[in-house]
Amino acid sequence: MDNSSSSSSLVPGVSEASFLQRTLERLSFTQSLKLKLEEAAPVAVIALQRYLSEHSEGQQQLDSYSYDVTVTDGVWRAKCFIHHSLNHFVHTNTLRTGADVRITQCCFVYNERRLGHGYICIEDLSCGSERSALLAHISDVCSLPMLTKHGMERSLVLQSDVPLQLSRKHYLSLWNNDAPEGDVWVTGAPSSDAVLDVSKITLICSLESCFRNASKPLSLLVKIMHKSRLRYYGKFGLKIDYPFQAYFEVADQSGMMSLVLWNELCPEFYQRLSVGTVLYLQNYTLKQSYSNRSRPQMDHHRMKIFNSVEICLNSRNPPSVITVISPKSVLPQWGLPEVSYQFTTRSELDKLTNNSACDIIGLVTFVGRVERVKNKGSKGPEKYWTYRWVHAIDGTSNHPFILEIFSSSQTEIFSRICPMTYLVCTQMRVCQVEGSLSYLTSSCETEIFITGYHKRQPYVNDHKVKTFIQWTKTLKDNIVLQKTAVGGHYCYPHPPPVFTQSITDSSAPVPLVAAADLKKELESLQYREHKKVAIQGQITALRYMKIPNSNDSQAAVQKKVPHVSIDICGQAVQDTYDHLSTGQTLEQPSTTYPEKVSTSRSKRRIQTRCDLTELKATQSLLSCDDVPAKRRVGHKHTEEEQEHREKQCDSESDEVHEWENPTQDSSVLYWESSNWLQQKQDVSEHLTQGGLYHDSISQKFTSDEKNALLQWCNLQPTRWTPQHNTDPIPPGPCPGYYKVTILGINKQIAVDAAYLPVVSSDEPRAVGLRDDPHGNTMVSCLSSGFLCPLGDTASHSDPALPQPEEILATASELEDAHVVCVLDICHLGEDKVEVLISKLYRVTHMSLD
């Protein structure tokens, strides 16, 4: 491996300051084609693209997907391949667009089966957590030239939007497989105004007999009534360049039938075909319908539906001919049916049966962050669904529509849903759950539309849509804005009143996991992946973590605390201070550029504030012997107690995981069980990765911060644009939360979780909560999820909520109590893992069924 520092320009007239150019030149002169860069200059990531990995016979597959990254040093752009050993940096959003990285080791790879093709492979790098300093000075990254090795200037791969590994012809969306990605997907192509000869067409009702007789059917003239999301079915060994499929339900005057768009035709036509589009089809084939698939509910169309046969459109054998008819060329005498809908108001929703379909329109008041969930039923390469929760109102009920919206191959619309927009969702399915309000979830045929996308949609003349529009004209924006929110932790439906587990197969609504399995879940989570799990054991410690208000936070930001790394009991613990203005975390800082990020998938480390001065100031902790718990300032301990507290701070990394504010007093609200001191000696592992972060708290929506808020709650984009250089979002209002230590039932592993109670009915998390009053004991708060009574901005009520010390004073109820805790875990990027407790069950609320 070459460590030389020689450099010279490959292209005359280009500045010697180009790090990328010098690196490529040095690679050209090394004998091993490998290079270790001791003093690597930062480069900015401007694109990160994913595709199915190549798989050779007998080769061990390290990962299902490969990644190309485009970087710039401000002079050149370079498209590079990321070595599979670095893929976990992408999985955790540590390597991301808009940030700087340092390439510390790379090599050059020639394609042995193709002349004139090769690329730089990045084998090691370190990632910065701050926004790129380089990109702040580049107005147009696309204007920078693409760096190529001498003799490879004609390589179209480096210049075009296709993968570096030539066996793949297209990219996939970075975070799911259902969204069109890249230049290969055609949009906005003109429709045909040609005069058609419709005298020799067939009707849908005759296609079943054509299929039985194996006769070639005549041309078809149909209208699209429903459109499904895109489906990617690529897998290793599949010799299809574009393995995509999309279903449409099409109709003519005789009935309705499924149409399937296959493979290469999907990039060419999928985005051009919409509900209401009229098609003239030739050279199509007929096949027996695939029964094991979802279908839209279509009874409201009052048409005959033919399910035994489906229309197939492919690019070969034979090549289908698809003509998209211009709307102005559609003639009434063709007898094509009108698209109809089944809009449901919020007041009518509770009358619908479970799993029935409906369309809705509403004014958005809450938009949750985009999260991901692994598709457990998929075969072959792993797949993730992306989804978000949305609340929308229509004026017919005091409750909003609660919508679980999955990405429906409408990437732009999905990412731009925001409060104060008019939202239409079609073919949503009703979900009825015990103990919560009914909610609606997407189906494969769901389409979504927001303000700016409603024009020319068939539903604009629907009576209920017009009624909704008239209602919105009576609203005042400033009043509605008070009830809006964006992002933050949100999970629905709420856990049921009783935790029930099946005797036969041990199944439960929320999987009950062993403490050791919980550790694996935390370590294997990928970026924005959300899971809900339950763990049984006992609560052994509680601490109230007070969060300074925003004014104090801004003052604290100007007074930075240095970062110190120390080692406690063999665990690396990083001193942290919450840099609020960067909007990264409630407990952890937006760290400075690290010297090195390990390329091995090491265990995630807890980042802990462990300042010796602060340790001494926070040693006045409430023990179980002090119940009722009270805030104690300047309490004098005996020498034995003081020694115990100092030993506790030295041996437990989680004890000092708090947010420091110089103006805050040094008292701490704390409770621990009488046995915890002894039990912790036998604990083999204390899982302290989780916590509460800036991203856990929802924000009020304002039009001025719209773009910044959307970026904050959306997924990291595939490509960087100057619009992504928005100012960071300051943290939302949150006075504090409880850190709960749960000891597993076998007393070998403990885990820390944050408990953030709902304190106002205005919070999105308050919707659907059982409003049964309770006594605000620690147990009742953890069981219900809220403090009683909830305030209400609309009625200007501001009830006196109990203080944390009053709630902690009742924690002795938890002494040695067997409980089941439901945890929501979500990976927020880099090493931030959110672990929140959403419900506690006591033995009296557990059941074997």
Coordinates of C-alpha atoms in Angstrom, one line a residue, residues 18 66 125 141 196 214-215 219 253 277 378 489 551 572 576 609 630 632 643 674 729 753 770 773 796 820 839:
S18 CA -7.9 19.5 -5.6
S66 CA -24.4 -1.7 -2.6
L125 CA -13.2 6.8 6.1
V141 CA -22.4 21.4 -7.4
L196 CA -58.0 6.5 -33.1
A214 CA -56.1 -18.9 -26.7
S215 CA -57.1 -16.3 -29.4
S219 CA -57.2 -3.6 -29.1
Q253 CA -68.5 0.2 -20.4
T277 CA -56.1 8.3 -17.6
S378 CA -40.3 -10.4 2.1
H489 CA -42.0 10.6 19.0
N551 CA -33.5 30.8 26.6
A572 CA -16.0 4.2 27.0
T576 CA -21.3 15.5 26.4
R609 CA -22.0 13.8 31.0
K630 CA -38.6 15.4 48.1
R632 CA -33.3 18.2 48.8
E643 CA -18.7 7.1 49.9
S674 CA -34.0 -0.8 48.5
I729 CA -34.5 23.6 14.4
A753 CA -35.8 4.0 29.1
R770 CA -58.2 6.8 27.6
P773 CA -58.8 10.0 35.8
H796 CA -57.7 28.3 28.3
V820 CA -44.2 -5.6 31.9
K839 CA -47.0 1.7 29.1

